[in-house]
Every structure is written in structure tokens, then in C-alpha cells.
PDB file of C-alpha atoms in Angstrom:
ATOM      1  CA  MET A  25       0.000   0.000   0.000  1.00  0.00           C
ATOM      2  CA  LYS A  26       1.404   3.396  -0.936  1.00  0.00           C
ATOM      3  CA  LEU A  27       2.186   5.702   1.981  1.00  0.00           C
ATOM      4  CA  TYR A  28      -0.502   8.299   2.654  1.00  0.00           C
ATOM      5  CA  THR A  29      -2.978   6.841   0.167  1.00  0.00           C
ATOM      6  CA  ARG A  30      -5.562   6.531   2.877  1.00  0.00           C
ATOM      7  CA  MET A  31      -6.803   8.751   5.681  1.00  0.00           C
ATOM      8  CA  LEU A  32      -7.331   7.867   9.288  1.00  0.00           C
ATOM      9  CA  LEU A  33     -10.663   9.033  10.100  1.00  0.00           C
ATOM     10  CA  ILE A  34     -12.704   8.210  11.763  1.00  0.00           C
ATOM     11  CA  GLY A  35     -15.046   9.776   8.490  1.00  0.00           C
ATOM     12  CA  LEU A  36     -13.786   8.206   8.652  1.00  0.00           C
ATOM     13  CA  TRP A  37     -14.263   5.439   7.264  1.00  0.00           C
ATOM     14  CA  SER A  38     -14.147   1.434   7.936  1.00  0.00           C
ATOM     15  CA  LEU A  39     -13.363   0.849  11.639  1.00  0.00           C
ATOM     16  CA  ILE A  40     -13.980  -0.981  14.913  1.00  0.00           C
ATOM     17  CA  PRO A  41     -15.377  -4.423  15.797  1.00  0.00           C
ATOM     18  CA  THR A  42     -18.584  -4.813  17.797  1.00  0.00           C
ATOM     19  CA  SER A  43     -17.141  -6.806  20.722  1.00  0.00           C
ATOM     20  CA  PRO A  44     -13.524  -5.902  21.509  1.00  0.00           C
ATOM     21  CA  VAL A  45     -11.733  -7.653  24.393  1.00  0.00           C
ATOM     22  CA  LEU A  46     -10.412  -5.633  27.297  1.00  0.00           C
ATOM     23  CA  ALA A  47      -6.684  -5.036  27.569  1.00  0.00           C
ATOM     24  CA  THR A  48      -4.838  -7.153  30.074  1.00  0.00           C
ATOM     25  CA  LEU A  49      -1.566  -5.280  29.669  1.00  0.00           C
ATOM     26  CA  SER A  50      -0.872  -2.019  31.415  1.00  0.00           C
ATOM     27  CA  PRO A  51       0.019   0.975  29.198  1.00  0.00           C
ATOM     28  CA  THR A  52       3.307   1.243  31.100  1.00  0.00           C
ATOM     29  CA  ASP A  53       4.368  -2.387  30.567  1.00  0.00           C
ATOM     30  CA  THR A  54       7.298  -3.183  28.291  1.00  0.00           C
ATOM     31  CA  ALA A  55       7.502  -6.903  27.789  1.00  0.00           C
ATOM     32  CA  GLU A  56       8.125  -9.869  25.598  1.00  0.00           C
ATOM     33  CA  GLN A  57       5.074 -12.116  25.385  1.00  0.00           C
ATOM     34  CA  PRO A  58       3.986 -15.177  23.434  1.00  0.00           C
ATOM     35  CA  ALA A  59       3.229 -14.092  19.880  1.00  0.00           C
ATOM     36  CA  LYS A  60      -0.441 -13.310  19.380  1.00  0.00           C
ATOM     37  CA  SER A  61      -2.555 -12.558  16.334  1.00  0.00           C
ATOM     38  CA  TYR A  62      -4.293  -9.193  16.121  1.00  0.00           C
ATOM     39  CA  ARG A  63      -6.661  -7.556  13.705  1.00  0.00           C
ATOM     40  CA  LEU A  64      -6.984  -3.791  13.254  1.00  0.00           C
ATOM     41  CA  HIS A  65     -10.343  -2.374  14.201  1.00  0.00           C
ATOM     42  CA  THR A  66      -9.611   0.922  12.443  1.00  0.00           C
ATOM     43  CA  ILE A  67      -7.480   2.297   9.664  1.00  0.00           C
ATOM     44  CA  ALA A  68      -4.117   2.777  11.379  1.00  0.00           C
ATOM     45  CA  VAL A  69      -0.694   4.210  10.690  1.00  0.00           C
ATOM     46  CA  VAL A  70       2.371   1.990  10.911  1.00  0.00           C
ATOM     47  CA  ARG A  71       5.547   3.578  12.280  1.00  0.00           C
ATOM     48  CA  ASN A  72       9.181   2.481  12.274  1.00  0.00           C
ATOM     49  CA  ARG A  73       9.357   2.929  16.044  1.00  0.00           C
ATOM     50  CA  PRO A  74       6.949   4.025  18.790  1.00  0.00           C
ATOM     51  CA  ASP A  75       5.810   7.558  17.842  1.00  0.00           C
ATOM     52  CA  GLY A  76       8.327   7.486  14.999  1.00  0.00           C
ATOM     53  CA  PRO A  77       7.943   8.383  11.320  1.00  0.00           C
ATOM     54  CA  ILE A  78       4.987   6.889   9.442  1.00  0.00           C
ATOM     55  CA  ILE A  79       6.006   4.167   6.995  1.00  0.00           C
ATOM     56  CA  ASP A  80       2.592   2.846   5.925  1.00  0.00           C
ATOM     57  CA  ILE A  81      -1.152   3.055   6.516  1.00  0.00           C
ATOM     58  CA  TRP A  82      -3.092  -0.202   6.960  1.00  0.00           C
ATOM     59  CA  ASP A  83      -6.806  -0.777   6.439  1.00  0.00           C
ATOM     60  CA  ARG A  84      -9.260  -1.826   9.069  1.00  0.00           C
ATOM     61  CA  GLY A  85      -9.283  -5.606   9.391  1.00  0.00           C
ATOM     62  CA  THR A  86      -5.587  -6.055   8.558  1.00  0.00           C
ATOM     63  CA  PRO A  87      -4.242  -9.023  10.574  1.00  0.00           C
ATOM     64  CA  PHE A  88      -0.774  -9.103  12.077  1.00  0.00           C
ATOM     65  CA  THR A  89       1.208 -10.827  14.818  1.00  0.00           C
ATOM     66  CA  SER A  90       3.053  -9.300  17.737  1.00  0.00           C
ATOM     67  CA  GLY A  91       5.182 -10.707  20.518  1.00  0.00           C
ATOM     68  CA  HIS A  92       6.558  -7.523  22.017  1.00  0.00           C
ATOM     69  CA  THR A  93       5.005  -4.409  23.530  1.00  0.00           C
ATOM     70  CA  ASP A  94       6.474  -1.050  24.434  1.00  0.00           C
ATOM     71  CA  GLY A  95       4.020   0.990  26.468  1.00  0.00           C
ATOM     72  CA  ASP A  96       1.125   1.855  24.168  1.00  0.00           C
ATOM     73  CA  TRP A  97       2.753   0.175  21.163  1.00  0.00           C
ATOM     74  CA  LEU A  98       2.729  -3.272  19.585  1.00  0.00           C
ATOM     75  CA  GLN A  99       5.722  -4.339  17.540  1.00  0.00           C
ATOM     76  CA  VAL A 100       4.613  -6.146  14.397  1.00  0.00           C
ATOM     77  CA  THR A 101       6.460  -9.444  14.027  1.00  0.00           C
ATOM     78  CA  GLY A 102       4.616 -10.495  10.898  1.00  0.00           C
ATOM     79  CA  HIS A 103       1.590  -9.907   8.681  1.00  0.00           C
ATOM     80  CA  PHE A 104      -0.453 -11.775   6.073  1.00  0.00           C
ATOM     81  CA  PRO A 105      -0.101 -10.479   2.509  1.00  0.00           C
ATOM     82  CA  ASP A 106      -1.928 -12.866   0.142  1.00  0.00           C
ATOM     83  CA  ASP A 107      -3.273 -14.696   3.228  1.00  0.00           C
ATOM     84  CA  ARG A 108       0.159 -16.120   4.059  1.00  0.00           C
ATOM     85  CA  TRP A 109       2.143 -15.101   7.127  1.00  0.00           C
ATOM     86  CA  GLU A 110       5.385 -13.292   6.389  1.00  0.00           C
ATOM     87  CA  PRO A 111       7.828 -11.770   8.888  1.00  0.00           C
ATOM     88  CA  ALA A 112       7.853  -7.992   9.125  1.00  0.00           C
ATOM     89  CA  PRO A 113      10.316  -6.697   6.510  1.00  0.00           C
ATOM     90  CA  GLN A 114      11.469  -3.858   8.777  1.00  0.00           C
ATOM     91  CA  PRO A 115      10.712  -2.482  12.262  1.00  0.00           C
ATOM     92  CA  MET A 116       6.966  -1.840  12.375  1.00  0.00           C
ATOM     93  CA  TRP A 117       4.928  -0.516  15.288  1.00  0.00           C
ATOM     94  CA  ILE A 118       1.177   0.061  15.727  1.00  0.00           C
ATOM     95  CA  SER A 119      -0.660   1.748  18.588  1.00  0.00           C
ATOM     96  CA  ARG A 120      -2.330  -0.841  20.792  1.00  0.00           C
ATOM     97  CA  TYR A 121      -5.490   1.275  20.783  1.00  0.00           C
ATOM     98  CA  TYR A 122      -6.105   0.364  17.139  1.00  0.00           C
ATOM     99  CA  ALA A 123      -5.836  -3.412  17.572  1.00  0.00           C
ATOM    100  CA  ARG A 124      -8.763  -5.632  18.442  1.00  0.00           C
ATOM    101  CA  THR A 125      -7.339  -7.109  21.640  1.00  0.00           C
ATOM    102  CA  PHE A 126      -7.009  -3.715  23.307  1.00  0.00           C
ATOM    103  CA  THR A 127      -9.812  -1.398  24.424  1.00  0.00           C
ATOM    104  CA  PRO A 128      -9.050   1.107  27.226  1.00  0.00           C
ATOM    105  CA  GLN A 129     -11.043   0.172  30.311  1.00  0.00           C
ATOM    106  CA  VAL A 130     -11.744   3.776  31.317  1.00  0.00           C
ATOM    107  CA  VAL A 131     -14.574   4.131  28.821  1.00  0.00           C
ATOM    108  CA  ASN A 132     -16.614   1.064  29.786  1.00  0.00           C
ATOM    109  CA  ARG A 133     -20.159   1.675  30.982  1.00  0.00           C
ATOM    110  CA  THR A 134     -20.553   1.041  34.690  1.00  0.00           C
ATOM    111  CA  THR A 135     -24.066  -0.355  34.233  1.00  0.00           C
ATOM    112  CA  GLN A 136     -25.401  -2.625  31.520  1.00  0.00           C
ATOM    113  CA  ARG A 137     -28.282  -1.233  29.479  1.00  0.00           C
ATOM    114  CA  PRO A 138     -31.357  -3.477  29.935  1.00  0.00           C
ATOM    115  CA  ALA A 139     -32.492  -5.269  26.777  1.00  0.00           C
ATOM    116  CA  SER A 140     -35.862  -3.487  27.028  1.00  0.00           C
ATOM    117  CA  VAL A 141     -34.212  -0.069  26.758  1.00  0.00           C
ATOM    118  CA  GLN A 142     -33.408   1.385  23.345  1.00  0.00           C
ATOM    119  CA  ARG A 143     -31.443   4.539  22.605  1.00  0.00           C
ATOM    120  CA  TYR A 144     -30.912   6.596  19.507  1.00  0.00           C
ATOM    121  CA  ILE A 145     -29.283   9.883  18.577  1.00  0.00           C
ATOM    122  CA  ARG A 146     -31.169  12.710  16.905  1.00  0.00           C
ATOM    123  CA  VAL A 147     -29.252  15.606  15.343  1.00  0.00           C
ATOM    124  CA  ASN A 148     -31.242  18.710  14.407  1.00  0.00           C
ATOM    125  CA  LYS A 149     -29.329  20.760  11.845  1.00  0.00           C
ATOM    126  CA  SER A 150     -31.421  23.892  12.366  1.00  0.00           C
ATOM    127  CA  SER A 151     -30.711  24.099  16.078  1.00  0.00           C
ATOM    128  CA  PHE A 152     -27.218  22.487  16.052  1.00  0.00           C
ATOM    129  CA  ARG A 153     -28.511  20.213  18.808  1.00  0.00           C
ATOM    130  CA  LEU A 154     -27.713  16.559  19.362  1.00  0.00           C
ATOM    131  CA  GLU A 155     -30.002  14.585  21.643  1.00  0.00           C
ATOM    132  CA  VAL A 156     -29.768  11.074  23.018  1.00  0.00           C
ATOM    133  CA  ILE A 157     -33.269   9.689  23.288  1.00  0.00           C
ATOM    134  CA  GLU A 158     -34.107   6.664  25.393  1.00  0.00           C
ATOM    135  CA  ARG A 159     -37.157   4.587  24.575  1.00  0.00           C
ATOM    136  CA  GLN A 160     -38.750   2.181  27.020  1.00  0.00           C
ATOM    137  CA  ALA A 161     -42.283   0.743  27.087  1.00  0.00           C
ATOM    138  CA  GLU A 162     -43.454   3.072  24.289  1.00  0.00           C
ATOM    139  CA  THR A 163     -42.205   6.110  26.231  1.00  0.00           C
ATOM    140  CA  GLU A 164     -39.389   8.326  24.986  1.00  0.00           C
ATOM    141  CA  LYS A 165     -37.333  10.886  26.854  1.00  0.00           C
ATOM    142  CA  VAL A 166     -34.232  12.949  26.150  1.00  0.00           C
ATOM    143  CA  ILE A 167     -31.489  11.807  28.506  1.00  0.00           C
ATOM    144  CA  PHE A 168     -28.632  13.904  27.122  1.00  0.00           C
ATOM    145  CA  ALA A 169     -28.279  16.910  24.815  1.00  0.00           C
ATOM    146  CA  THR A 170     -25.353  18.954  23.540  1.00  0.00           C
ATOM    147  CA  LYS A 171     -24.459  21.570  20.928  1.00  0.00           C
ATOM    148  CA  VAL A 172     -22.663  20.382  17.799  1.00  0.00           C
ATOM    149  CA  ALA A 173     -20.956  21.673  14.670  1.00  0.00           C
ATOM    150  CA  LEU A 174     -21.974  20.371  11.246  1.00  0.00           C
ATOM    151  CA  GLY A 175     -20.853  20.110   7.650  1.00  0.00           C
ATOM    152  CA  MET A 176     -20.280  23.426   5.906  1.00  0.00           C
ATOM    153  CA  ASP A 177     -23.092  22.653   3.413  1.00  0.00           C
ATOM    154  CA  ARG A 178     -21.315  24.432   0.593  1.00  0.00           C
ATOM    155  CA  CYS A 179     -18.622  23.942  -2.023  1.00  0.00           C
ATOM    156  CA  LEU A 180     -15.101  25.262  -1.637  1.00  0.00           C
ATOM    157  CA  PRO A 181     -13.626  27.603  -4.278  1.00  0.00           C
ATOM    158  CA  ARG A 182     -11.757  25.993  -7.151  1.00  0.00           C
ATOM    159  CA  GLU A 183      -8.331  27.011  -5.804  1.00  0.00           C
ATOM    160  CA  LYS A 184      -9.064  24.918  -2.704  1.00  0.00           C
ATOM    161  CA  GLY A 185     -10.170  21.906  -4.706  1.00  0.00           C
ATOM    162  CA  GLY A 186     -13.828  22.784  -5.273  1.00  0.00           C
ATOM    163  CA  ARG A 187     -15.121  19.872  -3.202  1.00  0.00           C
ATOM    164  CA  CYS A 188     -18.571  20.101  -1.622  1.00  0.00           C
ATOM    165  CA  TYR A 189     -19.206  19.106   1.978  1.00  0.00           C
ATOM    166  CA  TYR A 190     -22.613  18.412   3.513  1.00  0.00           C
ATOM    167  CA  THR A 191     -24.112  16.737   6.541  1.00  0.00           C
ATOM    168  CA  GLU A 192     -26.912  14.956   4.737  1.00  0.00           C
ATOM    169  CA  PRO A 193     -30.183  14.353   6.610  1.00  0.00           C
ATOM    170  CA  GLY A 194     -31.187  10.738   6.901  1.00  0.00           C
ATOM    171  CA  GLU A 195     -31.086   7.683   9.106  1.00  0.00           C
ATOM    172  CA  TYR A 196     -27.747   6.147  10.046  1.00  0.00           C
ATOM    173  CA  LYS A 197     -26.469   3.853  12.766  1.00  0.00           C
ATOM    174  CA  VAL A 198     -23.397   3.524  14.943  1.00  0.00           C
ATOM    175  CA  ARG A 199     -21.145   1.248  12.903  1.00  0.00           C
ATOM    176  CA  TRP A 200     -18.123   1.273  15.197  1.00  0.00           C
ATOM    177  CA  LYS A 201     -16.569   3.205  18.071  1.00  0.00           C
ATOM    178  CA  VAL A 202     -13.063   4.660  18.281  1.00  0.00           C
ATOM    179  CA  HIS A 203     -11.133   5.696  21.373  1.00  0.00           C
ATOM    180  CA  ASP A 204      -7.523   6.808  21.388  1.00  0.00           C
ATOM    181  CA  PRO A 205      -6.466   8.397  24.702  1.00  0.00           C
ATOM    182  CA  LYS A 206      -3.626  10.224  22.943  1.00  0.00           C
ATOM    183  CA  GLY A 207      -6.025  11.791  20.460  1.00  0.00           C
ATOM    184  CA  ILE A 208      -7.406  10.183  17.311  1.00  0.00           C
ATOM    185  CA  GLU A 209      -4.983  10.630  14.451  1.00  0.00           C
ATOM    186  CA  TRP A 210      -6.253  12.219  11.230  1.00  0.00           C
ATOM    187  CA  CYS A 211      -4.307  12.321   7.980  1.00  0.00           C
ATOM    188  CA  ILE A 212      -4.932  14.603   5.000  1.00  0.00           C
ATOM    189  CA  PRO A 213      -6.185  12.385   2.154  1.00  0.00           C
ATOM    190  CA  LYS A 214      -5.092  12.929  -1.431  1.00  0.00           C
ATOM    191  CA  SER A 215      -8.508  14.373  -2.266  1.00  0.00           C
ATOM    192  CA  MET A 216      -8.027  17.236   0.233  1.00  0.00           C
ATOM    193  CA  GLU A 217      -4.436  18.220  -0.487  1.00  0.00           C
ATOM    194  CA  GLN A 218      -5.440  21.531  -2.099  1.00  0.00           C
ATOM    195  CA  GLU A 219      -7.178  22.561   1.112  1.00  0.00           C
ATOM    196  CA  TYR A 220      -3.967  22.264   3.133  1.00  0.00           C
ATOM    197  CA  PRO A 221      -1.167  23.514   0.827  1.00  0.00           C
ATOM    198  CA  GLN A 222       1.128  24.722   3.614  1.00  0.00           C
ATOM    199  CA  ASP A 223       0.934  21.457   5.527  1.00  0.00           C
ATOM    200  CA  ILE A 224       1.540  19.423   2.385  1.00  0.00           C
ATOM    201  CA  ALA A 225       4.467  21.643   1.417  1.00  0.00           C
ATOM    202  CA  SER A 226       6.055  21.082   4.828  1.00  0.00           C
ATOM    203  CA  ASN A 227       5.326  17.338   4.672  1.00  0.00           C
ATOM    204  CA  LYS A 228       2.787  17.436   7.513  1.00  0.00           C
ATOM    205  CA  ARG A 229       0.039  14.962   6.660  1.00  0.00           C
ATOM    206  CA  CYS A 230      -1.057  13.473   9.957  1.00  0.00           C
ATOM    207  CA  PHE A 231      -2.277  15.237  13.072  1.00  0.00           C
ATOM    208  CA  ARG A 232      -3.154  13.837  16.460  1.00  0.00           C
ATOM    209  CA  GLY A 233      -6.159  15.242  18.299  1.00  0.00           C
ATOM    210  CA  PRO A 234      -8.304  17.299  15.873  1.00  0.00           C
ATOM    211  CA  LEU A 235     -11.030  14.643  16.290  1.00  0.00           C
ATOM    212  CA  GLY A 236     -10.666  14.464  20.066  1.00  0.00           C
ATOM    213  CA  GLN A 237     -10.277  11.109  21.807  1.00  0.00           C
ATOM    214  CA  PHE A 238     -13.671   9.583  21.049  1.00  0.00           C
ATOM    215  CA  ALA A 239     -15.630   8.990  17.843  1.00  0.00           C
ATOM    216  CA  LEU A 240     -18.690   7.105  16.625  1.00  0.00           C
ATOM    217  CA  ASN A 241     -18.635   6.180  12.953  1.00  0.00           C
ATOM    218  CA  ILE A 242     -22.170   6.356  11.528  1.00  0.00           C
ATOM    219  CA  GLY A 243     -21.546   5.478   7.883  1.00  0.00           C
ATOM    220  CA  LYS A 244     -21.282   7.401   4.605  1.00  0.00           C
ATOM    221  CA  SER A 245     -17.828   8.650   5.714  1.00  0.00           C
ATOM    222  CA  TYR A 246     -19.527  10.514   8.602  1.00  0.00           C
ATOM    223  CA  ALA A 247     -18.540  10.338  12.240  1.00  0.00           C
ATOM    224  CA  ILE A 248     -19.669  12.010  15.422  1.00  0.00           C
ATOM    225  CA  HIS A 249     -16.428  13.007  17.103  1.00  0.00           C
ATOM    226  CA  GLY A 250     -14.740  15.438  19.465  1.00  0.00           C
ATOM    227  CA  THR A 251     -12.851  18.542  18.430  1.00  0.00           C
ATOM    228  CA  ASN A 252      -9.841  20.668  19.295  1.00  0.00           C
ATOM    229  CA  ARG A 253     -11.836  23.721  18.144  1.00  0.00           C
ATOM    230  CA  PRO A 254     -14.691  24.106  20.635  1.00  0.00           C
ATOM    231  CA  GLN A 255     -15.350  27.581  19.213  1.00  0.00           C
ATOM    232  CA  SER A 256     -16.671  25.881  16.063  1.00  0.00           C
ATOM    233  CA  LEU A 257     -19.671  24.368  17.878  1.00  0.00           C
ATOM    234  CA  GLY A 258     -22.967  25.792  16.657  1.00  0.00           C
ATOM    235  CA  ARG A 259     -21.548  26.483  13.182  1.00  0.00           C
ATOM    236  CA  ARG A 260     -21.387  24.815   9.753  1.00  0.00           C
ATOM    237  CA  VAL A 261     -17.662  24.246   9.351  1.00  0.00           C
ATOM    238  CA  SER A 262     -16.826  20.542   8.989  1.00  0.00           C
ATOM    239  CA  HIS A 263     -16.295  18.241   6.034  1.00  0.00           C
ATOM    240  CA  GLY A 264     -19.608  16.591   6.894  1.00  0.00           C
ATOM    241  CA  CYS A 265     -18.964  15.055  10.295  1.00  0.00           C
ATOM    242  CA  VAL A 266     -20.783  16.064  13.461  1.00  0.00           C
ATOM    243  CA  ARG A 267     -18.480  17.639  16.061  1.00  0.00           C
ATOM    244  CA  ALA A 268     -19.215  17.708  19.783  1.00  0.00           C
ATOM    245  CA  ALA A 269     -17.293  19.021  22.781  1.00  0.00           C
ATOM    246  CA  ASN A 270     -14.766  16.484  24.030  1.00  0.00           C
ATOM    247  CA  ASP A 271     -16.434  15.947  27.412  1.00  0.00           C
ATOM    248  CA  ALA A 272     -19.795  15.472  25.669  1.00  0.00           C
ATOM    249  CA  MET A 273     -18.208  13.047  23.223  1.00  0.00           C
ATOM    250  CA  LYS A 274     -16.888  10.891  26.041  1.00  0.00           C
ATOM    251  CA  ARG A 275     -20.424  10.591  27.422  1.00  0.00           C
ATOM    252  CA  LEU A 276     -21.807   9.720  23.988  1.00  0.00           C
ATOM    253  CA  TYR A 277     -19.163   7.028  23.604  1.00  0.00           C
ATOM    254  CA  GLN A 278     -20.189   5.503  26.920  1.00  0.00           C
ATOM    255  CA  MET A 279     -23.936   5.784  26.327  1.00  0.00           C
ATOM    256  CA  MET A 280     -24.224   4.432  22.792  1.00  0.00           C
ATOM    257  CA  ASP A 281     -23.717   0.941  21.417  1.00  0.00           C
ATOM    258  CA  VAL A 282     -22.796  -0.331  17.976  1.00  0.00           C
ATOM    259  CA  GLY A 283     -26.048  -0.686  16.039  1.00  0.00           C
ATOM    260  CA  ASP A 284     -27.884   2.205  17.732  1.00  0.00           C
ATOM    261  CA  ARG A 285     -29.742   4.457  15.299  1.00  0.00           C
ATOM    262  CA  VAL A 286     -28.678   8.018  14.422  1.00  0.00           C
ATOM    263  CA  ILE A 287     -31.234  10.325  12.805  1.00  0.00           C
ATOM    264  CA  ILE A 288     -30.170  13.622  11.209  1.00  0.00           C
ATOM    265  CA  THR A 289     -32.928  16.086  10.406  1.00  0.00           C
ATOM    266  CA  ASP A 290     -33.115  19.530   8.832  1.00  0.00           C
TER     267      ASP A 290
END
């Protein structure tokens, strides 16, 4: 796969499994361990050392093996091109937060939602309001609400690529959940290079934290995610995703399950 041919988005995009297993290894551990097989639950960057330069970007679902950890990092010992295991051709490291075996315990719900209780998200574009609605025994109530930012709903000028970005009304669902305590990494895709000429010129393609630490992918390249620009809330400024304040996004991550509906209205 060519370097930088894909973005890490969490609009991201093709990400996380429905039932990840909790981590049994502390983030501070550095240890050899019996080699295990992993599968990415999100598009992820591959580095030549922990927090080192990016050498590749792998798709969600890519399997690999690892027998060594260094803090928050898994060293890739091998992968499976053409469905056959091959040893890693060079030093390769992937954040443990993007591999199936690891899900940070801090974000687990403290109580299990009863099977009789359903929840869904409703986003009203006119009011820039996101609501979590709980339904039980034919009764609905809003249990959480927050202000959001939305897609710019316009086309950029030609010199910036001329692409059009909208948050399209419709019914979606939570397809996967992403949590990276260091900040979800986002990379400028080829299609957006004209929008970021200075970054491209200085060889800056990937940024950690503009999406916050938590995201819910809802399909059609849309995600509900945090932001490092809280001043943008209540405005139409995104590439189509729904932005929420980081503390609100953490609550949404904890409250919602994969498969829950998301309704976006005008």
C-alpha cells in the first residue's frame, strides 16, 4: 500500500469491531510475550518505532502478529499479505489502541443497558442540537443533549479543490466506536491536499487530536467526534462530520452501542 494513500478518520471510514476484548496489559508495561494474532479495528498508521515516522497506513481488518510491547505500542512481528504469514520486513509498530485485543477500560459503561431499553441519537441541523433519546415501554425521553458543529453545506472555491461538503439528513447507525487516549490521528487524504497547501508543502500529513479522543462512525464517511476547536460548535464548518465538545463526546461514547440508530434532520 502506498504511503498516505488513505486517511485515518474516523469519516472516517471502515473501523472498529462490535465486541472488543479488554486489555490485560498495562500501558506502562514493556515486555516480551507469546506471539499473538491481532486484527486492526480501524485504519491505522504503521511507524518504524513508537511515535516514529509513518512508513505505511493499513486498512481496518488487517491481521498481524506481535510478541513484544512497548508501552502503548505493539511491535509487528509479521503480517499476512496474500493470506500467508510473512515476517515484518522492517521495524513496524502500531498503537495498541487500534488493535482488536485492546480497548481502554476507562470508557466502559458502569451499568449494563437493559435489553428493554433502546437509545438513539437525533441531530437537528437547524438548532445544532444533538439529543440522546431513550425509549422504554413506548415512552421516549431525552437523557442527554449537547451543541454540535456540522458540515459546511457548501462547495469550496476551485483554488481549494472545489469539493462540496454536507451533513446529509437521513437515518444512520453507529457502525463502530473509536477511542484513542492520545487523540485520534487524522491524515490529509489525497482528495483534500489543495485545502492544506502549507501542511503538504512542509510534509505534515497526519495530526493527532483534531477529532478528540472519542468517535462514533455512523456510515457514509460521517462520524460524530470530538474537536480541538470548541469555538466551532454551533456552526457549519466541517467536512460533513458532526463535532461535539470532548467531554460530551466521552459521554456519547459511553452511552451508545454499535447498532444504535442516528437520525439527522433539517
